[in-house]
Structures are given as structure tokens and as C-alpha cells.
Amino acid sequence: DTGVSQDPRHKITKRGQNVTFRCDPISEHNRLYWYRQTLGQGPEFLTYFQNEAQLEKSRLLSDRFSAERPKGSFSTLEIQRTEQGDSAMYLCASSFRRPGTGAEETQYFGPGTRLLVL
Amino acid sequence: GQQLNQSPQSMFIQEGEDVSMNCTSSSIFNTWLWYKQEPGEGPVLLIALYKAGELTSNGRLTAQFGITRKDSFLNISASIPSDVGIYFCAGQVRAGANSKLTFGKGITLSVRP
């Protein structure tokens, strides 16, 4: 079990540029989550997938943000026309959810991608 | 957005001391989790709690899921220098498609040798 991996670990970009981050979940995990964390705060939920389906999106996820998980394995998060306020740590987490409601589910986080927009 | 309440923001203890951290919410959660985060890294799961009243241990760590489902605490016994980090509580509703985690702001723990 190699854990959740994220690439790149760090990204510096200029305002207005597009950036894309990748997350590889723990193998056989069917759920994948994206969170954003700013300095001094806890992670805040952005969106999540169950297999290929994007099941929930936060209001934090503006039109400039898009996430995909085309084959139900890795996921990408793209930010278009970056703004300085997008500077944050972007965290990915994965979990396995057994069918049926109320099933226990534990989310494991990757190391994050730290984005700095100049 | 909604966040769980963790206070104080920072705690300073002597090596060998026990420390207890509390987390409260105005809403009910069906799962409570405690994570530890070190600089530049993602949160690492410490303990997961799935039933109200549950008391779970992981080595020197003990956590409890409050009976009202609106709070949880984490206790670290006999602290050591490597306990330094930011401790986050997180709650999960776990109903239907709602499985996102809601986090507190974290407590930064410092351990004096």
C-alpha cells in the first residue's frame, strides 16, 4: 500500500496562468476527495468523486476550478486564470465506501500540493 | 464555511506530561476523526470514532466520541518531542452522498524537552 500520492508537491505560477494538479488514491479506494487548506486553517472541502462520478461540489469551487476522475482511478484538479487568493495547500484524500448508507469510511490524505500564485 | 471549535490555538507542555484537547460543534456528526499534521505535509489519521460514547486508544493516544455527538476529545499521555504538530478534529455526517469532512482550525502542540 503506497498511500495517496500527489503531484507536483509545489507549484509557483503567475496570476492568470492555468495549473493542474494530479492525485493518485490508494488502490481500490472508490472515493476521492479534494480539500483546500490556507495558513492557520483546517482543510476545507472542495469536491469528491465516487468512482468516476462527481457527487458533491462546494460553493468554494468557483467556475475557474474543475476536477475530473475519468477512469475512476487518479484525479486532476485544474485551476484556470489563477488569482493570488488561490494560493493554498491543495489536499487529496481517498477512502473505500462499502455499498449502503451509513457505512464506515475513513479518509486518508496525501502530502498535498502547495500552490503559490504571484 | 462551518468549522468545528478547537481551542486554545496553541498549547505548550513539558515532555512527559499528559495533554487533552477538546472539539465541539453546534451540529451532530456521526463520525469523529483526529488527524495530526506536520509542516508541509498532509494530515495523518490518528484515531477514528464511529459510535456515540465510543472510547478508542492508539498507543499513547485516547479519543472519545461524545454522547451528544456534538463533541470529541483527544488525550495524549506521557508526551514526547515527536508529538509536536498541529492536531485537527474532523466530523463527518456520513448520510447518503454527504461524506465530506468538516475540520476545526487545529491546535498547535509544542513539547518542551
GROMACS .gro file of C-alpha atoms in nm:
model
  231
    1ASP     CA    1   0.000   0.000   0.000
    2THR     CA    2   0.175   0.311  -0.125
    3GLY     CA    3  -0.069   0.566   0.018
    4VAL     CA    4  -0.218   0.868  -0.155
    5SER     CA    5   0.028   1.049  -0.379
    6GLN     CA    6   0.005   1.399  -0.524
    7ASP     CA    7   0.200   1.572  -0.797
    8PRO     CA    8   0.355   1.822  -0.801
    9ARG     CA    9   0.435   1.887  -0.436
   10HIS     CA   10   0.497   2.255  -0.503
   11LYS     CA   11   0.385   2.490  -0.780
   12ILE     CA   12   0.467   2.856  -0.831
   13THR     CA   13   0.275   3.033  -1.103
   14LYS     CA   14   0.193   3.382  -1.220
   15ARG     CA   15  -0.153   3.527  -1.184
   16GLY     CA   16  -0.367   3.443  -1.483
   17GLN     CA   17  -0.196   3.115  -1.567
   18ASN     CA   18  -0.366   2.775  -1.557
   19VAL     CA   19  -0.242   2.498  -1.329
   20THR     CA   20  -0.328   2.130  -1.300
   21PHE     CA   21  -0.267   1.900  -1.006
   22ARG     CA   22  -0.282   1.522  -1.000
   23CYS     CA   23  -0.386   1.283  -0.723
   24ASP     CA   24  -0.338   0.907  -0.719
   25PRO     CA   25  -0.552   0.744  -0.448
   26ILE     CA   26  -0.484   0.430  -0.252
   27SER     CA   27  -0.554   0.142  -0.488
   28GLU     CA   28  -0.909   0.004  -0.468
   29HIS     CA   29  -1.038   0.315  -0.294
   30ASN     CA   30  -1.358   0.415  -0.469
   31ARG     CA   31  -1.390   0.764  -0.323
   32LEU     CA   32  -1.155   1.056  -0.385
   33TYR     CA   33  -1.178   1.397  -0.219
   34TRP     CA   34  -1.020   1.737  -0.280
   35TYR     CA   35  -0.970   1.987   0.001
   36ARG     CA   36  -0.804   2.326   0.022
   37GLN     CA   37  -0.610   2.449   0.324
   38THR     CA   38  -0.490   2.802   0.389
   39LEU     CA   39  -0.247   2.910   0.658
   40GLY     CA   40  -0.382   2.875   1.010
   41GLN     CA   41  -0.697   2.696   0.898
   42GLY     CA   42  -0.816   2.340   0.875
   43PRO     CA   43  -0.877   2.180   0.537
   44GLU     CA   44  -1.197   2.286   0.360
   45PHE     CA   45  -1.390   2.053   0.133
   46LEU     CA   46  -1.394   2.128  -0.241
   47THR     CA   47  -1.538   1.823  -0.416
   48TYR     CA   48  -1.545   1.445  -0.422
   49PHE     CA   49  -1.589   1.152  -0.656
   50GLN     CA   50  -1.726   0.806  -0.617
   51ASN     CA   51  -1.560   0.611  -0.894
   52GLU     CA   52  -1.598   0.839  -1.200
   53ALA     CA   53  -1.899   1.032  -1.071
   54GLN     CA   54  -1.855   1.372  -0.911
   55LEU     CA   55  -2.110   1.356  -0.628
   56GLU     CA   56  -2.071   1.689  -0.449
   57LYS     CA   57  -1.913   2.028  -0.512
   58SER     CA   58  -1.860   2.300  -0.254
   59ARG     CA   59  -1.955   2.662  -0.312
   60LEU     CA   60  -1.582   2.725  -0.272
   61LEU     CA   61  -1.534   2.560  -0.611
   62SER     CA   62  -1.574   2.856  -0.845
   63ASP     CA   63  -1.619   2.827  -1.221
   64ARG     CA   64  -1.243   2.854  -1.260
   65PHE     CA   65  -1.197   2.521  -1.083
   66SER     CA   66  -1.266   2.187  -1.247
   67ALA     CA   67  -1.196   1.836  -1.127
   68GLU     CA   68  -1.207   1.508  -1.314
   69ARG     CA   69  -1.167   1.142  -1.241
   70PRO     CA   70  -1.215   0.991  -1.586
   71LYS     CA   71  -1.138   0.626  -1.517
   72GLY     CA   72  -1.225   0.613  -1.151
   73SER     CA   73  -0.860   0.596  -1.050
   74PHE     CA   74  -0.646   0.913  -1.049
   75SER     CA   75  -0.797   1.260  -1.042
   76THR     CA   76  -0.693   1.601  -1.169
   77LEU     CA   77  -0.782   1.943  -1.033
   78GLU     CA   78  -0.740   2.233  -1.272
   79ILE     CA   79  -0.749   2.599  -1.181
   80GLN     CA   80  -0.790   2.838  -1.471
   81ARG     CA   81  -0.683   3.205  -1.467
   82THR     CA   82  -0.526   3.171  -1.123
   83GLU     CA   83  -0.563   3.452  -0.870
   84GLN     CA   84  -0.348   3.534  -0.569
   85GLY     CA   85  -0.631   3.416  -0.345
   86ASP     CA   86  -0.590   3.067  -0.489
   87SER     CA   87  -0.258   3.033  -0.305
   88ALA     CA   88  -0.308   2.743  -0.064
   89MET     CA   89  -0.228   2.379   0.001
   90TYR     CA   90  -0.448   2.151  -0.210
   91LEU     CA   91  -0.504   1.818  -0.040
   92CYS     CA   92  -0.637   1.495  -0.184
   93ALA     CA   93  -0.784   1.215   0.025
   94SER     CA   94  -0.922   0.874  -0.064
   95SER     CA   95  -1.144   0.621   0.106
   96PHE     CA   96  -1.333   0.299   0.048
   97ARG     CA   97  -1.706   0.316   0.098
   98ARG     CA   98  -1.894  -0.012   0.109
   99PRO     CA   99  -2.234  -0.009  -0.064
  100GLY     CA  100  -2.524   0.103   0.150
  101THR     CA  101  -2.584   0.408   0.365
  102GLY     CA  102  -2.415   0.464   0.695
  103ALA     CA  103  -2.115   0.251   0.613
  104GLU     CA  104  -1.799   0.345   0.797
  105GLU     CA  105  -1.545   0.526   0.584
  106THR     CA  106  -1.204   0.664   0.672
  107GLN     CA  107  -1.032   0.926   0.458
  108TYR     CA  108  -0.655   0.909   0.413
  109PHE     CA  109  -0.475   1.218   0.294
  110GLY     CA  110  -0.191   1.270   0.054
  111PRO     CA  111   0.103   1.506   0.116
  112GLY     CA  112  -0.064   1.795  -0.067
  113THR     CA  113   0.033   2.035  -0.344
  114ARG     CA  114   0.136   2.378  -0.223
  115LEU     CA  115   0.037   2.647  -0.475
  116LEU     CA  116   0.179   2.999  -0.474
  117VAL     CA  117   0.031   3.249  -0.717
  118LEU     CA  118   0.248   3.556  -0.772
  119GLY     CA  119  -1.790   2.767   0.596
  120GLN     CA  120  -1.878   2.575   0.908
  121GLN     CA  121  -1.587   2.470   1.124
  122LEU     CA  122  -1.557   2.278   1.443
  123ASN     CA  123  -1.438   2.464   1.751
  124GLN     CA  124  -1.093   2.385   1.882
  125SER     CA  125  -0.925   2.592   2.148
  126PRO     CA  126  -0.681   2.711   2.254
  127GLN     CA  127  -0.496   2.774   1.928
  128SER     CA  128  -0.165   2.667   2.085
  129MET     CA  129  -0.060   2.451   2.377
  130PHE     CA  130   0.280   2.428   2.540
  131ILE     CA  131   0.363   2.130   2.762
  132GLN     CA  132   0.661   1.967   2.923
  133GLU     CA  133   0.788   1.635   2.794
  134GLY     CA  134   0.626   1.356   2.992
  135GLU     CA  135   0.306   1.548   3.067
  136ASP     CA  136  -0.040   1.443   2.954
  137VAL     CA  137  -0.246   1.678   2.739
  138SER     CA  138  -0.614   1.682   2.650
  139MET     CA  139  -0.777   1.854   2.353
  140ASN     CA  140  -1.144   1.915   2.304
  141CYS     CA  141  -1.351   1.969   1.991
  142THR     CA  142  -1.708   2.094   1.985
  143SER     CA  143  -1.974   2.157   1.725
  144SER     CA  144  -2.321   2.305   1.707
  145SER     CA  145  -2.417   2.023   1.470
  146ILE     CA  146  -2.433   1.648   1.512
  147PHE     CA  147  -2.175   1.430   1.343
  148ASN     CA  148  -2.186   1.053   1.302
  149THR     CA  149  -1.810   1.012   1.277
  150TRP     CA  150  -1.533   1.195   1.456
  151LEU     CA  151  -1.170   1.176   1.348
  152TRP     CA  152  -0.846   1.314   1.481
  153TYR     CA  153  -0.556   1.397   1.248
  154LYS     CA  154  -0.205   1.526   1.307
  155GLN     CA  155  -0.029   1.748   1.055
  156GLU     CA  156   0.336   1.843   1.037
  157PRO     CA  157   0.473   2.137   0.835
  158GLY     CA  158   0.448   2.088   0.461
  159GLU     CA  159   0.268   1.755   0.488
  160GLY     CA  160  -0.087   1.629   0.468
  161PRO     CA  161  -0.291   1.531   0.774
  162VAL     CA  162  -0.219   1.185   0.913
  163LEU     CA  163  -0.505   0.992   1.069
  164LEU     CA  164  -0.463   0.920   1.440
  165ILE     CA  165  -0.798   0.784   1.556
  166ALA     CA  166  -1.142   0.732   1.400
  167LEU     CA  167  -1.460   0.711   1.611
  168TYR     CA  168  -1.787   0.579   1.468
  169LYS     CA  169  -2.028   0.540   1.762
  170ALA     CA  170  -2.152   0.786   2.023
  171GLY     CA  171  -1.981   0.716   2.355
  172GLU     CA  172  -1.702   0.516   2.191
  173LEU     CA  173  -1.362   0.534   2.360
  174THR     CA  174  -1.070   0.426   2.144
  175SER     CA  175  -0.696   0.409   2.208
  176ASN     CA  176  -0.399   0.407   1.974
  177GLY     CA  177  -0.079   0.371   2.177
  178ARG     CA  178  -0.048   0.678   2.397
  179LEU     CA  179  -0.350   0.840   2.232
  180THR     CA  180  -0.706   0.803   2.357
  181ALA     CA  181  -1.010   0.965   2.198
  182GLN     CA  182  -1.379   0.966   2.283
  183PHE     CA  183  -1.692   1.031   2.077
  184GLY     CA  184  -1.925   1.244   2.287
  185ILE     CA  185  -2.267   1.109   2.384
  186THR     CA  186  -2.443   1.410   2.229
  187ARG     CA  187  -2.248   1.351   1.903
  188LYS     CA  188  -2.151   1.719   1.916
  189ASP     CA  189  -1.808   1.681   2.070
  190SER     CA  190  -1.497   1.469   2.099
  191PHE     CA  191  -1.175   1.479   2.294
  192LEU     CA  192  -0.822   1.354   2.235
  193ASN     CA  193  -0.582   1.274   2.516
  194ILE     CA  194  -0.208   1.224   2.471
  195SER     CA  195  -0.030   1.064   2.762
  196ALA     CA  196   0.338   1.088   2.853
  197SER     CA  197   0.416   1.334   2.572
  198ILE     CA  198   0.741   1.311   2.379
  199PRO     CA  199   0.910   1.564   2.148
  200SER     CA  200   0.781   1.394   1.833
  201ASP     CA  201   0.424   1.472   1.943
  202VAL     CA  202   0.486   1.827   1.819
  203GLY     CA  203   0.248   1.921   1.540
  204ILE     CA  204  -0.098   2.053   1.462
  205TYR     CA  205  -0.387   1.839   1.582
  206PHE     CA  206  -0.713   1.864   1.390
  207CYS     CA  207  -1.050   1.722   1.475
  208ALA     CA  208  -1.288   1.644   1.190
  209GLY     CA  209  -1.654   1.548   1.181
  210GLN     CA  210  -1.844   1.359   0.917
  211VAL     CA  211  -2.220   1.335   0.878
  212ARG     CA  212  -2.199   1.011   0.678
  213ALA     CA  213  -2.552   1.019   0.539
  214GLY     CA  214  -2.624   0.944   0.175
  215ALA     CA  215  -2.391   1.140  -0.050
  216ASN     CA  216  -2.283   1.371   0.234
  217SER     CA  217  -1.948   1.231   0.339
  218LYS     CA  218  -1.722   1.534   0.338
  219LEU     CA  219  -1.514   1.612   0.645
  220THR     CA  220  -1.560   1.935   0.840
  221PHE     CA  221  -1.243   2.038   1.022
  222GLY     CA  222  -1.155   2.253   1.319
  223LYS     CA  223  -0.880   2.515   1.295
  224GLY     CA  224  -0.637   2.290   1.476
  225ILE     CA  225  -0.431   2.313   1.792
  226THR     CA  226  -0.055   2.358   1.763
  227LEU     CA  227   0.118   2.147   2.026
  228SER     CA  228   0.469   2.228   2.146
  229VAL     CA  229   0.659   1.992   2.376
  230ARG     CA  230   0.948   2.125   2.582
  231PRO     CA  231   1.224   1.867   2.642
   0.00000   0.00000   0.00000
